[in-house]
Amino acid sequence: MRNTIPWAEPTLWGREEEYAVDALRSTWISGGPYVDRLEADFARYADARNVLAVANGTAALHLAYLGAGIGAGDEVIVPGFAFMAAANMARMVGATPVFADIDPDTWCITAETVAPLITSRTRAIVPVHTYGNVCALEPLLALGDESGVLVIEDAAESIGSKYRGRMSGTIAPMGTYSFHATKTITTGEGGAVTTGDDALADRMRLYRSHGMARTRYMHEVAGHNFRLTNLQAAIGCAQLEQIDRIVAKRGGVWAAYTTRLQAMPGLSMQKIEMDVDPVMWAVGVRLDPAHYPQGRDAVMGQMDALGIETRPGFYPASAMPHLYGPQSHLPVSDALAASMLVLPSSPSLDDARIHRICDALASLAG
Ligand SMILES: *Cc1c(COP(=O)(O)O)cnc(C)c1O
C-alpha cells in the first residue's frame, strides 16, 4: 500500500518552532507582544487599516456581526454553497441566514443572485471567497451601497488572493480570515477581522475582550472572549514571514493541476475571472455524470482505495433543513454540491504526486 496523499498539510517551514518556544519561555502565553506583531504584520501584508487577531475564523465572523450590531430580527445573506460558518454565526447572534445561489462557473455568489433577496430586514451580505476564488465584489459593493446593507467578506479561504489588485478581505468595509491548520497560513486555531472603519474596530475590540476597555472589570457591553494567544500568534508571525513562498508554491500546484485537468474529459474546474489574482486554497473538480456514472461518492471511495484523500464539496444549505429551513433549495448550489470533490491541495505537493492524483482520476472515468 502506497502512502496516502493527505488532503492538506500545514506549511511549518520557517521559524514557527523558534518563535513558539520564545513565547513560551517569555511566560506570556495568553496575551503578549506576538499578538500585536501579528496584527501589525498582517495589516502591512494585506494593506488593511485595522486588524484584530481572534481565536478562529468563526469567532471572526461572530465578532464582525457583533461589531456591526447585527442581531435578532435581522437577515444576513450568505451563499447556499460554502463553508457554513457565516450562516451559523448569523444564527448565533439571533439573525436569520438567507441563502443566495452561486454562479455555476465561479462557485461564488453574485449581485444578480443576491439582489432579489434584499428586504427591509437585510443587514449584511457575506460573500464567501470559496476555495480561494474571489467573488465579483464591485457589483456586490454597489448593491450594498444602494440598499444600505453592509458587505462583509469571508476571506477565510482566500488569504493572499487579490481582486483588482487589492487583497481579499480588505475590499469591503469588513473582512474575516481563518488561520486553521488547513488554511493558507495557520496558527493552529486562529483568525482575524479587518476593517477600514476605526469606530467599528473599536467596537469589535470591546466585544473581543469581555466588553472591557478603559477600566478592568468594568463591562461596557456583554462581550465575549475571542482573543488569540501569544503562543499561537508567535506561530502566525513565522508563517507571515514566509507567506510569499507559500503563495508561490500554491500557485505552482494550481498551475500543474490546471494543465492536467483541463485536458481531461468529464471534468471542470472553478472559473477564475480576469479581475482575480487567486491563491487557491483548494482544488475542486466537478464531475460530468456522463464520464463518471458511478457518481461523486463512489469516485471518492475509489480515490481513497488508491491512497488519495479527497473531500466532498460543502453540503448545501438544503441538506440541513433542520438548521436552515425548508426554503433553502437552490438549483446551482445543490447541483454543484452533489457533483464535485476537492483534490489534495497542499502547497507541499510535488509534480509527481499531482500526476499520480490526475492519473487516478482519469482511470476512474467510464
Ligand atoms: C475555515 C472557514 C471558516 C472558519 O474558520 P475556523 O478558523 O475554522 O473557525 C469560516 N469560513 C470559511 C469560508 C472557512 O473556510
XYZ file of C-alpha atoms and ligand atoms in Angstrom:
381
model
C 0.000 0.000 0.000
C 1.436 3.338 -1.006
C 1.382 6.261 1.420
C -1.899 8.092 1.356
C -1.665 11.580 -0.088
C -3.328 13.803 2.524
C -5.890 16.399 1.584
C -3.973 19.180 3.360
C -0.695 19.661 5.226
C 0.433 22.708 7.219
C 3.493 24.569 5.934
C 5.582 24.883 9.092
C 8.683 25.584 7.044
C 10.086 28.639 8.835
C 10.754 29.913 12.358
C 7.452 28.627 13.857
C 9.131 26.438 16.474
C 11.671 29.099 17.451
C 9.014 31.777 17.955
C 6.645 29.432 19.814
C 9.439 28.455 22.214
C 10.318 32.130 22.623
C 6.706 32.916 23.548
C 6.625 30.007 25.982
C 9.889 30.992 27.670
C 8.751 34.601 27.955
C 5.841 33.269 30.082
C 3.495 35.483 28.043
C 1.243 32.625 26.998
C -2.159 34.359 26.856
C -1.807 37.922 25.558
C 1.624 39.227 24.605
C 3.803 41.023 22.089
C 3.454 38.432 19.284
C -0.273 39.250 19.094
C 0.494 42.933 18.424
C 3.207 41.949 15.973
C 0.921 39.563 14.082
C -1.723 42.275 13.768
C 0.830 44.797 12.520
C 2.489 42.323 10.135
C -0.829 41.146 8.715
C -2.026 44.750 8.332
C 1.119 45.504 6.341
C 0.794 42.346 4.222
C -2.869 42.896 3.375
C -2.710 46.703 3.349
C -5.508 46.807 5.931
C -6.191 49.750 8.249
C -7.301 47.743 11.315
C -6.561 44.077 12.003
C -7.907 42.294 15.088
C -6.453 38.851 15.765
C -9.044 36.440 17.161
C -9.364 32.844 18.337
C -10.543 31.408 14.989
C -12.276 32.289 11.725
C -15.715 31.557 13.128
C -15.121 33.934 16.043
C -14.003 36.491 13.445
C -17.428 36.304 11.772
C -19.216 36.353 15.129
C -17.217 39.434 16.143
C -17.891 41.176 12.825
C -21.637 40.691 13.316
C -21.484 41.896 16.940
C -19.422 44.929 15.916
C -21.915 45.762 13.169
C -24.800 45.457 15.629
C -26.473 42.589 13.773
C -28.953 40.677 15.910
C -32.494 39.445 16.387
C -34.870 40.199 13.526
C -32.060 40.922 11.062
C -31.305 38.993 7.887
C -27.835 38.121 6.616
C -27.404 36.969 3.011
C -24.896 34.111 2.672
C -24.082 31.573 -0.077
C -26.102 28.365 -0.427
C -22.841 26.571 -1.219
C -19.862 27.394 1.023
C -18.460 26.521 4.415
C -21.433 27.462 6.588
C -19.752 29.456 9.383
C -21.208 32.753 8.076
C -24.717 31.240 8.216
C -24.182 29.662 11.619
C -22.853 32.847 13.187
C -25.866 34.744 11.841
C -27.948 32.231 13.792
C -25.697 32.638 16.819
C -26.426 36.394 17.069
C -30.161 35.783 16.594
C -30.314 36.821 12.933
C -31.703 34.778 10.025
C -29.374 33.473 7.316
C -30.888 33.919 3.846
C -29.248 31.817 1.149
C -28.231 33.164 -2.242
C -27.374 30.845 -5.096
C -23.903 30.769 -6.586
C -22.627 31.296 -10.090
C -22.219 27.899 -11.803
C -18.706 28.748 -13.007
C -17.057 30.767 -10.213
C -18.913 28.922 -7.397
C -19.426 32.283 -5.633
C -22.487 34.462 -5.024
C -23.065 37.414 -7.347
C -25.007 40.688 -7.235
C -27.584 39.003 -9.527
C -28.272 36.146 -7.123
C -28.242 38.411 -4.051
C -30.330 41.385 -5.264
C -33.757 39.680 -5.250
C -33.229 38.589 -1.631
C -32.769 42.058 -0.144
C -35.584 43.116 2.176
C -36.053 45.868 4.750
C -34.561 43.461 7.299
C -31.325 42.731 5.411
C -28.336 43.981 7.377
C -25.406 42.261 5.713
C -24.262 40.403 2.595
C -21.425 37.932 3.198
C -19.592 36.936 0.015
C -17.553 33.834 0.839
C -14.461 33.613 -1.377
C -14.766 29.875 -1.820
C -11.591 27.827 -2.344
C -9.534 30.992 -2.879
C -11.518 32.480 -5.743
C -12.807 35.996 -5.044
C -16.481 36.860 -5.608
C -17.224 39.635 -8.133
C -17.086 42.285 -5.430
C -17.631 45.543 -7.264
C -21.283 44.826 -8.180
C -21.888 43.383 -4.691
C -20.456 46.518 -3.049
C -22.571 48.713 -5.335
C -25.646 46.701 -4.353
C -24.727 47.077 -0.684
C -24.340 50.855 -1.090
C -27.640 51.217 -2.958
C -29.568 49.251 -0.373
C -27.758 50.452 2.758
C -26.507 46.944 3.520
C -23.063 46.173 4.923
C -20.824 43.810 2.932
C -18.561 41.508 4.983
C -16.064 39.384 3.053
C -15.442 35.891 4.417
C -11.864 35.565 3.184
C -11.044 32.502 5.317
C -10.156 30.523 2.177
C -8.669 33.383 0.143
C -5.713 34.684 2.150
C -3.440 36.373 -0.398
C -5.996 36.316 -3.239
C -6.431 39.683 -4.922
C -9.354 41.356 -6.665
C -8.382 44.209 -8.995
C -5.040 44.408 -7.225
C -6.401 44.566 -3.668
C -6.238 41.842 -1.048
C -9.436 39.916 -0.489
C -10.830 40.614 2.956
C -9.869 44.299 2.813
C -12.083 45.461 -0.044
C -15.497 45.504 1.663
C -15.996 47.536 4.864
C -15.244 44.378 6.878
C -13.453 41.109 6.189
C -12.641 37.940 8.103
C -9.884 35.311 7.859
C -9.165 31.892 9.341
C -5.738 30.601 10.397
C -6.903 26.995 10.884
C -4.301 24.291 10.252
C -5.588 23.660 6.726
C -5.708 27.306 5.671
C -3.092 29.183 3.652
C -1.327 30.409 6.793
C -2.005 28.901 10.187
C -1.746 29.488 13.908
C -3.334 26.100 14.735
C -6.633 27.734 15.545
C -6.853 31.445 14.853
C -8.275 34.160 12.683
C -8.582 37.881 12.118
C -11.078 40.601 11.314
C -10.188 43.646 9.234
C -11.984 46.913 8.764
C -11.202 50.322 7.372
C -13.620 51.866 9.863
C -11.964 52.858 13.145
C -15.253 53.077 15.069
C -16.161 49.532 14.015
C -12.682 48.367 15.017
C -13.114 49.922 18.478
C -16.485 48.240 18.967
C -15.005 44.918 17.936
C -12.070 45.354 20.354
C -14.648 45.798 23.083
C -16.582 42.651 22.154
C -13.365 40.668 21.673
C -12.387 41.016 25.313
C -15.301 40.894 27.748
C -16.656 44.297 26.792
C -13.912 45.873 28.899
C -11.995 48.854 27.588
C -10.947 51.664 29.867
C -11.407 50.035 33.265
C -10.603 46.459 34.198
C -13.662 44.510 35.390
C -15.932 47.281 34.130
C -18.048 45.784 31.312
C -19.375 48.316 28.824
C -21.134 45.637 26.751
C -21.737 41.928 27.327
C -18.599 40.969 25.457
C -17.059 37.631 24.602
C -13.507 36.336 24.891
C -12.376 35.916 21.282
C -8.671 36.588 21.915
C -5.815 34.809 20.155
C -2.985 33.622 22.418
C 0.583 34.908 22.230
C 1.740 31.316 21.647
C -0.437 30.990 18.569
C 0.406 34.480 17.339
C 4.102 33.543 17.519
C 3.437 30.761 15.004
C 1.472 33.210 12.853
C 4.372 35.686 12.761
C 6.649 32.931 11.438
C 4.004 31.940 8.879
C 3.721 35.504 7.619
C 7.497 35.752 7.203
C 7.297 33.032 4.573
C 3.903 33.727 3.048
C 5.381 34.662 -0.331
C 6.957 31.210 -0.579
C 3.705 29.509 0.449
C 1.759 31.548 -2.089
C 4.257 30.721 -4.835
C 4.013 27.004 -4.020
C 0.211 27.140 -4.069
C 0.394 28.900 -7.432
C 2.582 26.092 -8.781
C 0.192 23.399 -7.537
C -2.819 25.135 -9.093
C -0.970 25.596 -12.403
C 0.129 21.949 -12.513
C -3.392 20.713 -11.809
C -4.914 23.121 -14.336
C -2.607 21.913 -17.092
C -3.521 18.277 -16.480
C -7.212 18.561 -15.618
C -8.169 20.919 -18.425
C -7.010 18.302 -20.894
C -9.113 15.538 -19.303
C -12.680 14.890 -20.495
C -15.528 14.808 -17.993
C -14.070 17.296 -15.522
C -14.441 21.016 -14.974
C -12.629 23.344 -12.629
C -13.635 26.547 -10.845
C -13.511 29.562 -13.149
C -11.259 32.446 -12.124
C -12.338 35.761 -13.641
C -9.810 38.256 -15.075
C -10.297 40.568 -12.059
C -8.977 37.904 -9.706
C -5.360 37.016 -8.954
C -6.024 33.941 -6.834
C -4.163 31.996 -4.174
C -6.109 28.774 -4.474
C -6.705 27.111 -1.122
C -8.397 24.031 -2.561
C -8.576 22.405 -5.980
C -12.179 21.479 -6.687
C -13.279 19.415 -9.672
C -16.780 18.925 -10.941
C -17.529 15.514 -12.405
C -19.646 15.142 -15.519
C -22.025 12.200 -14.870
C -21.638 11.088 -18.493
C -17.968 10.316 -17.762
C -18.321 9.390 -14.079
C -21.630 7.470 -13.998
C -20.688 5.877 -10.653
C -21.216 9.290 -9.019
C -19.148 11.540 -6.794
C -19.363 9.482 -3.604
C -18.198 6.334 -5.398
C -15.327 8.252 -7.025
C -14.212 9.451 -3.597
C -14.217 5.856 -2.356
C -12.197 4.732 -5.373
C -9.692 7.540 -4.883
C -9.366 6.557 -1.236
C -8.613 2.972 -2.262
C -5.852 4.367 -4.478
C -4.323 6.169 -1.493
C -5.639 9.640 -2.263
C -7.625 11.579 0.315
C -10.343 13.781 -1.181
C -13.189 15.794 0.300
C -16.691 16.394 -0.970
C -17.709 19.923 -1.857
C -19.641 21.505 1.001
C -23.117 20.179 1.657
C -25.548 22.866 0.534
C -27.934 24.648 2.887
C -30.801 22.489 1.603
C -29.112 19.364 3.021
C -29.656 20.766 6.543
C -33.328 21.824 6.602
C -33.481 21.408 10.395
C -30.950 24.227 10.647
C -31.582 26.430 7.657
C -35.259 25.894 6.876
C -37.098 24.073 4.117
C -36.792 27.035 1.712
C -33.086 26.689 1.161
C -33.173 24.688 -2.119
C -31.039 26.449 -4.708
C -30.531 24.738 -8.060
C -26.933 25.712 -8.797
C -25.659 25.185 -5.239
C -27.416 21.830 -4.929
C -26.161 20.555 -8.285
C -22.552 21.606 -7.671
C -22.516 20.156 -4.166
C -23.674 16.780 -5.470
C -21.152 16.522 -8.287
C -17.835 17.863 -7.039
C -14.919 16.811 -4.921
C -11.798 18.525 -3.694
C -8.413 17.026 -4.552
C -5.348 17.133 -2.293
C -4.392 20.804 -2.311
C -1.356 21.146 -0.062
C 1.365 23.528 -1.270
C 3.923 20.821 -0.491
C 2.594 18.568 -3.291
C 5.205 17.889 -5.931
C 4.533 17.314 -9.626
C 4.878 13.527 -9.285
C 2.072 13.394 -6.742
C -0.123 15.728 -8.775
C 0.344 13.426 -11.778
C -0.488 10.383 -9.638
C -3.704 12.077 -8.482
C -4.719 13.123 -12.013
C -3.880 9.676 -13.415
C -6.062 8.109 -10.737
C -8.957 10.387 -11.570
C -8.563 9.663 -15.293
C -8.514 5.906 -14.641
C -11.912 6.114 -12.930
C -13.728 7.683 -15.890
C -16.119 5.345 -17.614
C -12.370 27.689 7.662
C -13.508 28.624 7.388
C -14.152 29.350 8.397
C -13.954 29.064 9.842
O -12.693 29.225 10.298
P -12.236 28.470 11.643
O -10.922 29.109 11.906
O -12.155 27.024 11.342
O -13.241 28.787 12.692
C -15.096 30.289 8.055
N -15.451 30.488 6.777
C -14.890 29.787 5.778
C -15.313 30.074 4.389
C -13.923 28.817 6.049
O -13.392 28.098 5.055
